[in-house]
PDB file of C-alpha atoms in Angstrom:
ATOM      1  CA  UNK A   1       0.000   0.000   0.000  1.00  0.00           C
ATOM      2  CA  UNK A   2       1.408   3.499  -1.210  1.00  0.00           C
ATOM      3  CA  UNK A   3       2.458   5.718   1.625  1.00  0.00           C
ATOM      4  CA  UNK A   4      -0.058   8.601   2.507  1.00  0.00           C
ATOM      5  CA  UNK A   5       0.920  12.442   2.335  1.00  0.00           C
ATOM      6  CA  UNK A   6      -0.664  15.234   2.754  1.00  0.00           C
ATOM      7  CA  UNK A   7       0.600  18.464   0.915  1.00  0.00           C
ATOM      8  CA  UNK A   8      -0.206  21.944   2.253  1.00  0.00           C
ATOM      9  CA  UNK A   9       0.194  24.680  -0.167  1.00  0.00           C
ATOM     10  CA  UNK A  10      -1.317  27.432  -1.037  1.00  0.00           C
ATOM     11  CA  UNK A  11       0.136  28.222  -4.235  1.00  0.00           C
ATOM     12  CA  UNK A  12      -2.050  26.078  -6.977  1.00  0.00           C
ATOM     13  CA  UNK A  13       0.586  25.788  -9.741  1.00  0.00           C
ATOM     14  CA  UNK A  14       2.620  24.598  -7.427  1.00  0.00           C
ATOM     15  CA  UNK A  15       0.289  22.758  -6.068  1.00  0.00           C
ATOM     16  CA  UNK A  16      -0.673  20.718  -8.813  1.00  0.00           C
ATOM     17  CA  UNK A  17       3.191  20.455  -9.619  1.00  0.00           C
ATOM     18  CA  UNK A  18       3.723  18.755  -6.076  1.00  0.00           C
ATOM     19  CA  UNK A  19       0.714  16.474  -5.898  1.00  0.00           C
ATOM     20  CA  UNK A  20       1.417  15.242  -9.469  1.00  0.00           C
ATOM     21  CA  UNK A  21       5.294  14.806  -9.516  1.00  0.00           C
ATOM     22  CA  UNK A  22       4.513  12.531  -5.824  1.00  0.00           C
ATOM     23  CA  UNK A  23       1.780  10.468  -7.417  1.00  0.00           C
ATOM     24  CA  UNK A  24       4.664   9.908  -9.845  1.00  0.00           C
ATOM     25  CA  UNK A  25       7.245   8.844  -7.433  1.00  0.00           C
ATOM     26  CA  UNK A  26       4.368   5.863  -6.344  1.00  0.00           C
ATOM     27  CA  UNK A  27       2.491   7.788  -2.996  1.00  0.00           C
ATOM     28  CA  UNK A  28      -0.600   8.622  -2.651  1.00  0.00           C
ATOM     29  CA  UNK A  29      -1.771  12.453  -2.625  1.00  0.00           C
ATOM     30  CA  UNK A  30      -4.107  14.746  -1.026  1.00  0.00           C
ATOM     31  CA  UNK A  31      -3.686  18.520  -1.623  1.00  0.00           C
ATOM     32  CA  UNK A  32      -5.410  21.317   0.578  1.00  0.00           C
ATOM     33  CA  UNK A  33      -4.735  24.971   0.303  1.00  0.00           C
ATOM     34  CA  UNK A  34      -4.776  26.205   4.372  1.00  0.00           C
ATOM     35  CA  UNK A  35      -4.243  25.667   7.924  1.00  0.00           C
ATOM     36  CA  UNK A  36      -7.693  25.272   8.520  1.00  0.00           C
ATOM     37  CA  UNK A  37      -8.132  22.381   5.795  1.00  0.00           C
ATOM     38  CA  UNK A  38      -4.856  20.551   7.034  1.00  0.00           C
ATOM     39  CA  UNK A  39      -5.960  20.247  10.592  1.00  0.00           C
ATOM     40  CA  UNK A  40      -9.271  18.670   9.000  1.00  0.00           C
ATOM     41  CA  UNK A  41      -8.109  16.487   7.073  1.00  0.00           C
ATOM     42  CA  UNK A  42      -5.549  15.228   9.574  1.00  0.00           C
ATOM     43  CA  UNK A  43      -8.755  14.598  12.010  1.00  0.00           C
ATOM     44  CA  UNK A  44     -10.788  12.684   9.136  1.00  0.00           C
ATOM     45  CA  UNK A  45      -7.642  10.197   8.481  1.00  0.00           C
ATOM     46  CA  UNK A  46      -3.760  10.994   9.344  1.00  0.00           C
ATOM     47  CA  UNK A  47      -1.759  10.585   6.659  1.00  0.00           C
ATOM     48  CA  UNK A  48       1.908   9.175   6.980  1.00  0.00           C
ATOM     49  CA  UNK A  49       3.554  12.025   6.352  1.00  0.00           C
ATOM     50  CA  UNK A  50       2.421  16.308   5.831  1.00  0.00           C
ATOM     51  CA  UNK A  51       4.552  18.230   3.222  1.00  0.00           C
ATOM     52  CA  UNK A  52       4.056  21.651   4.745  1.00  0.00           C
ATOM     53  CA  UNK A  53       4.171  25.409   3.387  1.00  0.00           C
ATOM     54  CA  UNK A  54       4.954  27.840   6.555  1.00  0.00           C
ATOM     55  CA  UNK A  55       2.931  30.847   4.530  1.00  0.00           C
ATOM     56  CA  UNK A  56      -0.640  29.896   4.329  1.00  0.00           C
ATOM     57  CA  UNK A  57      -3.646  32.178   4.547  1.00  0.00           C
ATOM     58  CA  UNK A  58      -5.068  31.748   7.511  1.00  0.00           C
ATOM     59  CA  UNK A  59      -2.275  30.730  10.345  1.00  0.00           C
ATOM     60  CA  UNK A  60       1.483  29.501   9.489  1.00  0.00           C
ATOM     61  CA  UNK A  61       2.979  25.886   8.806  1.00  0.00           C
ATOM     62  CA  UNK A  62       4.550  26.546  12.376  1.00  0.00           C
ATOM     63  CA  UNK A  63       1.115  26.608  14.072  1.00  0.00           C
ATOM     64  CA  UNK A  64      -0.079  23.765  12.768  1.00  0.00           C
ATOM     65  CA  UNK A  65       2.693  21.787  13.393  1.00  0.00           C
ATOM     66  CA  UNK A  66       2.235  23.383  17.385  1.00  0.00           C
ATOM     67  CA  UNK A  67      -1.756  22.401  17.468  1.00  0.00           C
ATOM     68  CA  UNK A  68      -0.543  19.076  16.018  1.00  0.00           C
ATOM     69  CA  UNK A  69       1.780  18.063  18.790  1.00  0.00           C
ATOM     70  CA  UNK A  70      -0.591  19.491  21.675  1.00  0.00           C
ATOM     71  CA  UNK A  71      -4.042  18.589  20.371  1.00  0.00           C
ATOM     72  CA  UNK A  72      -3.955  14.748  20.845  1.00  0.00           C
ATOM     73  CA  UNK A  73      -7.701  14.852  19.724  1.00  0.00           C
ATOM     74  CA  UNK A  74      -6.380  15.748  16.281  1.00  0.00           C
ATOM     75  CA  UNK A  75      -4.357  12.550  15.936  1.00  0.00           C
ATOM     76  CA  UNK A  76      -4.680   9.931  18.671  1.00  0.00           C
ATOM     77  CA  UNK A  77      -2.138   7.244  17.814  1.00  0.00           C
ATOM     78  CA  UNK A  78       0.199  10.399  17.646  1.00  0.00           C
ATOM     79  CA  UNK A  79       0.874  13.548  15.298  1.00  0.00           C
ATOM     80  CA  UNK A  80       2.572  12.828  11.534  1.00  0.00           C
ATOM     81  CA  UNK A  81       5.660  13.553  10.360  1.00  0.00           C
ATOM     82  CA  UNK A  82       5.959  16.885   8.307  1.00  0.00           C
ATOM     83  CA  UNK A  83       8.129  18.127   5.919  1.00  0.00           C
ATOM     84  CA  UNK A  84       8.381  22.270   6.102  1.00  0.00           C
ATOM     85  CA  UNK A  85       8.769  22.970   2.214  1.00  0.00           C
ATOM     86  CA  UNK A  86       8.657  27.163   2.322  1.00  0.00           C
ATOM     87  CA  UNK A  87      10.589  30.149   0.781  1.00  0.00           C
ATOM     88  CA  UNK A  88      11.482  31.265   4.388  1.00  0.00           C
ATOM     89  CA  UNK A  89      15.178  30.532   3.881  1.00  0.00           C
ATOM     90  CA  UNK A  90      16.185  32.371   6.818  1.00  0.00           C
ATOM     91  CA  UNK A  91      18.058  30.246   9.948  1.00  0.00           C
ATOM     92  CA  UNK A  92      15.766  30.891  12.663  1.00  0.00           C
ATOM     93  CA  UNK A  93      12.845  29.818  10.318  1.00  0.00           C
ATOM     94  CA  UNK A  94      14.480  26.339  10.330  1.00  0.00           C
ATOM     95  CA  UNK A  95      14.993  26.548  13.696  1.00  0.00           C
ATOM     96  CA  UNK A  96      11.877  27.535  14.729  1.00  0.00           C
ATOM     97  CA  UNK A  97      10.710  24.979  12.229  1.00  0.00           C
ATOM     98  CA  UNK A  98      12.676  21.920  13.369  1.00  0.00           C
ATOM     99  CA  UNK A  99      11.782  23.071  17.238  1.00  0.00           C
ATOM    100  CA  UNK A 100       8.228  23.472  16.128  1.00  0.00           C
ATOM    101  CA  UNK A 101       8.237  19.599  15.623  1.00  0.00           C
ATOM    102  CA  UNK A 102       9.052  19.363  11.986  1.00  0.00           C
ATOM    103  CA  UNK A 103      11.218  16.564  10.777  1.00  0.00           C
ATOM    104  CA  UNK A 104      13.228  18.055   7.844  1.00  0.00           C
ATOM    105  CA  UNK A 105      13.080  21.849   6.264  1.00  0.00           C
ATOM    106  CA  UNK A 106      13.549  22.155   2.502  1.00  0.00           C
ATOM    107  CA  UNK A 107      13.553  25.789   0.991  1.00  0.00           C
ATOM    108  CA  UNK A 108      12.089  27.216  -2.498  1.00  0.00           C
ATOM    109  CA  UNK A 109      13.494  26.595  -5.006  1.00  0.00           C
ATOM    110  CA  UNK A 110      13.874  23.122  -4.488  1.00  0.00           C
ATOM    111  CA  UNK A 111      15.349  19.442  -6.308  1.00  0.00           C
ATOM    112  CA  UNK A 112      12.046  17.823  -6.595  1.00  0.00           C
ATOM    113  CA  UNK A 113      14.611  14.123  -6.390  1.00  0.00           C
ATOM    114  CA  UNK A 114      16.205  15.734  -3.251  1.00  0.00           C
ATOM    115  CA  UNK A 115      12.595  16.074  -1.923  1.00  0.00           C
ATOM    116  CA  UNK A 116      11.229  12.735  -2.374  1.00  0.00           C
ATOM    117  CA  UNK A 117      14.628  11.486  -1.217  1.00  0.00           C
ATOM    118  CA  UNK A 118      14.218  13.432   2.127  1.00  0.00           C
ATOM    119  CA  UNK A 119      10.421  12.155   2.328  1.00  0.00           C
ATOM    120  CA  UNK A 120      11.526   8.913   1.858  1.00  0.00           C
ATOM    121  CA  UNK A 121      14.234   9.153   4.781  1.00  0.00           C
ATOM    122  CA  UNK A 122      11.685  10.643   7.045  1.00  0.00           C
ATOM    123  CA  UNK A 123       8.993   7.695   6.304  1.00  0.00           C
ATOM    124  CA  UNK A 124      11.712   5.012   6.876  1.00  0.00           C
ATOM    125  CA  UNK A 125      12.388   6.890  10.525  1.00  0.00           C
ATOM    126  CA  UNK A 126       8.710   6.542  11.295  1.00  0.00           C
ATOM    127  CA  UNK A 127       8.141   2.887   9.842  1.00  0.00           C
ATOM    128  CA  UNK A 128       7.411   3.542   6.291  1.00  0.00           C
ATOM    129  CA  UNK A 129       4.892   1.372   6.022  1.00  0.00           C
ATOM    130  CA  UNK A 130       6.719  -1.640   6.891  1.00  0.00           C
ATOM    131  CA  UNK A 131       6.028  -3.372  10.252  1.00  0.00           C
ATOM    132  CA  UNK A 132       8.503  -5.890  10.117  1.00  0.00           C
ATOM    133  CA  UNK A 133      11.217  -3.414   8.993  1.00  0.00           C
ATOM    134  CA  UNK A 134      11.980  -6.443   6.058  1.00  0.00           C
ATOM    135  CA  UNK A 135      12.085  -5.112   2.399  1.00  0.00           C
ATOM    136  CA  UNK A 136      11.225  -7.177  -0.590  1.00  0.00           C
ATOM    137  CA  UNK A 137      12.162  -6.733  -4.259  1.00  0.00           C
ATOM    138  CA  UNK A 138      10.743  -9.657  -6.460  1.00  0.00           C
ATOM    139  CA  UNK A 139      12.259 -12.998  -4.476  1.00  0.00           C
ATOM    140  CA  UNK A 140      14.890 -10.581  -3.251  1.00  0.00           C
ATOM    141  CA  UNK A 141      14.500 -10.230   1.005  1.00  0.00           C
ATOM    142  CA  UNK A 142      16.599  -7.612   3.328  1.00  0.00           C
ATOM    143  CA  UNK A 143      15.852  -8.165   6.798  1.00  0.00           C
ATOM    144  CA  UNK A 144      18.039  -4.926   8.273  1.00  0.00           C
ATOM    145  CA  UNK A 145      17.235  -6.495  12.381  1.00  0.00           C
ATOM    146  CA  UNK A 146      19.423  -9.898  11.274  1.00  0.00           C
ATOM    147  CA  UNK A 147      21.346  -8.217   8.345  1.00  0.00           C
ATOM    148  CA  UNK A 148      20.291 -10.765   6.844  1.00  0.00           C
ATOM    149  CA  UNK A 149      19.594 -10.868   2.650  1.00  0.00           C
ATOM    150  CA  UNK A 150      18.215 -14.000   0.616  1.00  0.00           C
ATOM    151  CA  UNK A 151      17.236 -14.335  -3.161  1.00  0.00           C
ATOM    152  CA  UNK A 152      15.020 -16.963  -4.376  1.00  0.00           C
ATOM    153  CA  UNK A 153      15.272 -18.415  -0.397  1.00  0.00           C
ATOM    154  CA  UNK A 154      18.818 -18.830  -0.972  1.00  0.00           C
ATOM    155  CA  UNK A 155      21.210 -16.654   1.830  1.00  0.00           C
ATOM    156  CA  UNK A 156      23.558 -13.844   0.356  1.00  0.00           C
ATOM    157  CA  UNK A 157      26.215 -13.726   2.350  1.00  0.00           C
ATOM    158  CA  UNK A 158      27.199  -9.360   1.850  1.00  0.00           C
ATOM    159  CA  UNK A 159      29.754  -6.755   3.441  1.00  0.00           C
ATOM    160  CA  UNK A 160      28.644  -4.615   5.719  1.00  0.00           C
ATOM    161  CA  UNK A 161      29.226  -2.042   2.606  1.00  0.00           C
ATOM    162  CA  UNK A 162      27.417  -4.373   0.326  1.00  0.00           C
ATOM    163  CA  UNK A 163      24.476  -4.569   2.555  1.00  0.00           C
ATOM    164  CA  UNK A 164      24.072  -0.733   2.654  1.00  0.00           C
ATOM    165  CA  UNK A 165      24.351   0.097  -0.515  1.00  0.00           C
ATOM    166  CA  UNK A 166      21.488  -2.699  -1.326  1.00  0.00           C
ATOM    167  CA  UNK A 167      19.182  -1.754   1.580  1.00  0.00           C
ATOM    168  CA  UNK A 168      19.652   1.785  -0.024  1.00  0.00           C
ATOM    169  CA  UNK A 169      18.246   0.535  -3.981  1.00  0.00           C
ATOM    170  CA  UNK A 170      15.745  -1.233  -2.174  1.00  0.00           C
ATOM    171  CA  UNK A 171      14.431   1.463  -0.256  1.00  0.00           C
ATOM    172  CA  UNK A 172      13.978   3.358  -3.375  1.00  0.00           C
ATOM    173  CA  UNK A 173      13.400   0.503  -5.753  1.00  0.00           C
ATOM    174  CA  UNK A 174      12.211   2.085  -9.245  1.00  0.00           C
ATOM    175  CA  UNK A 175      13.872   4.897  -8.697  1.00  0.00           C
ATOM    176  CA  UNK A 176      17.113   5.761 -10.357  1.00  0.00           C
ATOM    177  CA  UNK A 177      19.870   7.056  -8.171  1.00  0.00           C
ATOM    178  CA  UNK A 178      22.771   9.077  -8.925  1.00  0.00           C
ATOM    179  CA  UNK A 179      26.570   7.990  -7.862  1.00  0.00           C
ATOM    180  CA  UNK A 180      26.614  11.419  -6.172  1.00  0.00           C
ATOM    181  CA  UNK A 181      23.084  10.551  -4.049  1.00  0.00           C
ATOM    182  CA  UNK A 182      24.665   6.770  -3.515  1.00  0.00           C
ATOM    183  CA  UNK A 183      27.528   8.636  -2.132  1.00  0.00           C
ATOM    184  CA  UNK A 184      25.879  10.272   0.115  1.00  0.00           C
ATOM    185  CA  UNK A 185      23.225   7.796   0.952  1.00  0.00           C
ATOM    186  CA  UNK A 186      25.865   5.066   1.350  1.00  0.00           C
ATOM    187  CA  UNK A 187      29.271   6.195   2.676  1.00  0.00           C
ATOM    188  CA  UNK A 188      27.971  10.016   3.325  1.00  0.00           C
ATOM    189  CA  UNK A 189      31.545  11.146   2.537  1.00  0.00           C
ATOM    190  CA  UNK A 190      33.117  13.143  -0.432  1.00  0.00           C
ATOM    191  CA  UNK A 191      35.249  11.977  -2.089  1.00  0.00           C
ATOM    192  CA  UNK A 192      36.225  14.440  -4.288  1.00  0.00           C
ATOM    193  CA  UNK A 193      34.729  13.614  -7.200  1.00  0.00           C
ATOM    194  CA  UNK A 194      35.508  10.306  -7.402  1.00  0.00           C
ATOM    195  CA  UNK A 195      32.412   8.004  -8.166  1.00  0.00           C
ATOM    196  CA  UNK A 196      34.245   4.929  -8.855  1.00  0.00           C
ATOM    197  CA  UNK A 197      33.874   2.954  -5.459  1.00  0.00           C
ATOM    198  CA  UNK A 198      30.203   2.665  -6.119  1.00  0.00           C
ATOM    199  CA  UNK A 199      30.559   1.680  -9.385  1.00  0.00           C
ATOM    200  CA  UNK A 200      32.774  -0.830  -8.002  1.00  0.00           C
ATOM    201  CA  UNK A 201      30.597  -1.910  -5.284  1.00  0.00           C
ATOM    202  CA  UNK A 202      27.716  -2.135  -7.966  1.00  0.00           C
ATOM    203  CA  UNK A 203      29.831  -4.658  -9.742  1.00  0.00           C
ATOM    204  CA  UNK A 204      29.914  -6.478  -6.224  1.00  0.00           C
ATOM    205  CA  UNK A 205      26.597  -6.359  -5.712  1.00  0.00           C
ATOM    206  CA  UNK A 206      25.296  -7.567  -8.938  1.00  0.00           C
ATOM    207  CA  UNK A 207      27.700 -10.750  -8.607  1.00  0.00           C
ATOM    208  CA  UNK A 208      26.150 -12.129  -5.850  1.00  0.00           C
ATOM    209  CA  UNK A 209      22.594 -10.783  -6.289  1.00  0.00           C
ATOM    210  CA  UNK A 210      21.934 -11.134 -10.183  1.00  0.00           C
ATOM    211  CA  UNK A 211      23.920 -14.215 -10.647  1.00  0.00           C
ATOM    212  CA  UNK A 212      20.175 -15.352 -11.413  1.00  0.00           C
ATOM    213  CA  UNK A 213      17.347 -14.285 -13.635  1.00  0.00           C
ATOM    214  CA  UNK A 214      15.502 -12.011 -13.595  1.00  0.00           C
ATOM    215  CA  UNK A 215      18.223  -9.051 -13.434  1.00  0.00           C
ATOM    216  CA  UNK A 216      17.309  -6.681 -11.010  1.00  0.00           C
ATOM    217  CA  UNK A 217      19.969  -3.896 -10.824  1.00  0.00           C
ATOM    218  CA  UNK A 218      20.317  -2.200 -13.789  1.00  0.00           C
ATOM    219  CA  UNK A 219      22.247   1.004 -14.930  1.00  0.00           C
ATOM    220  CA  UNK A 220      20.797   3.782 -16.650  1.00  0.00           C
ATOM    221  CA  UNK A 221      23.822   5.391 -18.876  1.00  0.00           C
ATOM    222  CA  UNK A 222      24.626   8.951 -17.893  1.00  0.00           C
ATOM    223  CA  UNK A 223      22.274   8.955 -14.720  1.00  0.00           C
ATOM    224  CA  UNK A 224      22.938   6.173 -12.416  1.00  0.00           C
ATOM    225  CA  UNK A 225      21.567   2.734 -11.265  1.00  0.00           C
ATOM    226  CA  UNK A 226      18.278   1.305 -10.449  1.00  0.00           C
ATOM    227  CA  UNK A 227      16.581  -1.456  -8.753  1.00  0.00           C
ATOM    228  CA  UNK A 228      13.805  -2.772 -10.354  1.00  0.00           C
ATOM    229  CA  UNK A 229      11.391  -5.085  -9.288  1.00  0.00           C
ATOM    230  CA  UNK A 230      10.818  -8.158 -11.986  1.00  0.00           C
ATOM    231  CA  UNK A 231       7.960  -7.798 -14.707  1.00  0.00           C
ATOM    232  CA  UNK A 232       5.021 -10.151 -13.806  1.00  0.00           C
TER     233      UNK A 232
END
């Protein structure tokens, strides 16, 4: 089942930019324009995650984020995470953002990849949908509480390295990743540059994970790789 968000702007281009480039990325959508609308909705069903503007019509992002956290009639099993996504680029906006309650603040103009990348991070914090923390990809299983990784029911023994970088493609399985957001995703270093220890690693990975059909990491020339789950 596609993760839940809930996208607060009152801009409609952008909007209908948002709600349609996240439908893209494989969650589902709903789009109100104010405070006032946000709190509602969040009392008719709370989503898994709020993409928030602070500038809205009626009261800021901030103060909903506030009546969020101290109205537990809003949201009983507990508020959602939200993303701040504003033009308010200024540090004590973030701070007062992130002390607010917010989990992540992105300013305008933003990298819509960058954004579902941080959306993504913030759903895996808060369960992402999976209770048994286990990803699957086609007969391919991660199990990140035994760091443990089988394919076709058949144990893949992987580095510690090797198992990042895979629980990484798997966590964003169908989406193409660069060797600059592997980087960081993976090692979070810089090295200068230098993209050739994940292509190495890659090469690693594929050895002991497509040494059967159907292939599932693939490389998309120019961009990056991608794991992609098996056509039926």
């Amino acid at each position: 089942m596609a993760d839940q968000l809930l996208v607060v702007e009152d801009d409609p281009t952008l909007r209908e930019l948002l709600s349609a480039s996240l439908r893209l990325a494989g969650f589902t959508v709903h789009a109100v324009t104010t405070g006032a609308e946000a709190l509602d909705a969040v009392r008719q069903g709370p989503p898994d995650l709020i993409v928030l503007d602070v500038m809205l019509p009626d009261f800021d992002g901030f103060e909903v984020v506030r009546r969020l956290r101290n109205d537990t009639a809003l949201s009983p099993s507990g508020p959602p995470p939200v993303l701040f996504l504003t033009a308010r680029d200024a540090a004590e906006d973030r701070i007062s953002g992130l002390t607010a309650g917010g989990d992540d603040y992105v300013t305008k103009p933003f990298n819509l990849e960058e954004l579902i990348l941080r959306i993504r991070a913030i759903l895996r914090r808060a369960g992402g949908g999976r209770p048994d923390g286990r990803l699957t990809v086609g007969d391919l299983v991660l199990d990140p509480d035994s760091h443990q990784v089988t394919r076709g029911g058949a144990a893949v023994a992987l580095s510690p390295t090797e198992f990042s970088l895979l629980k990484v493609l798997m966590e964003h399985a169908g989406q193409v990743l660069s060797k600059e957001q592997l980087l960081d995703l993976v090692w979070r270093y810089d090295f200068g540059g230098d993209h050739s220890i994940v292509a190495t690693y890659v090469s690693y990975l594929r050895r002991k994970i497509d040494s059967v059909e159907p292939q599932l990491i693939h490389t998309v020339r120019g961009t990056g790789y991608v794991l992609r789950r098996p056509q039926p």
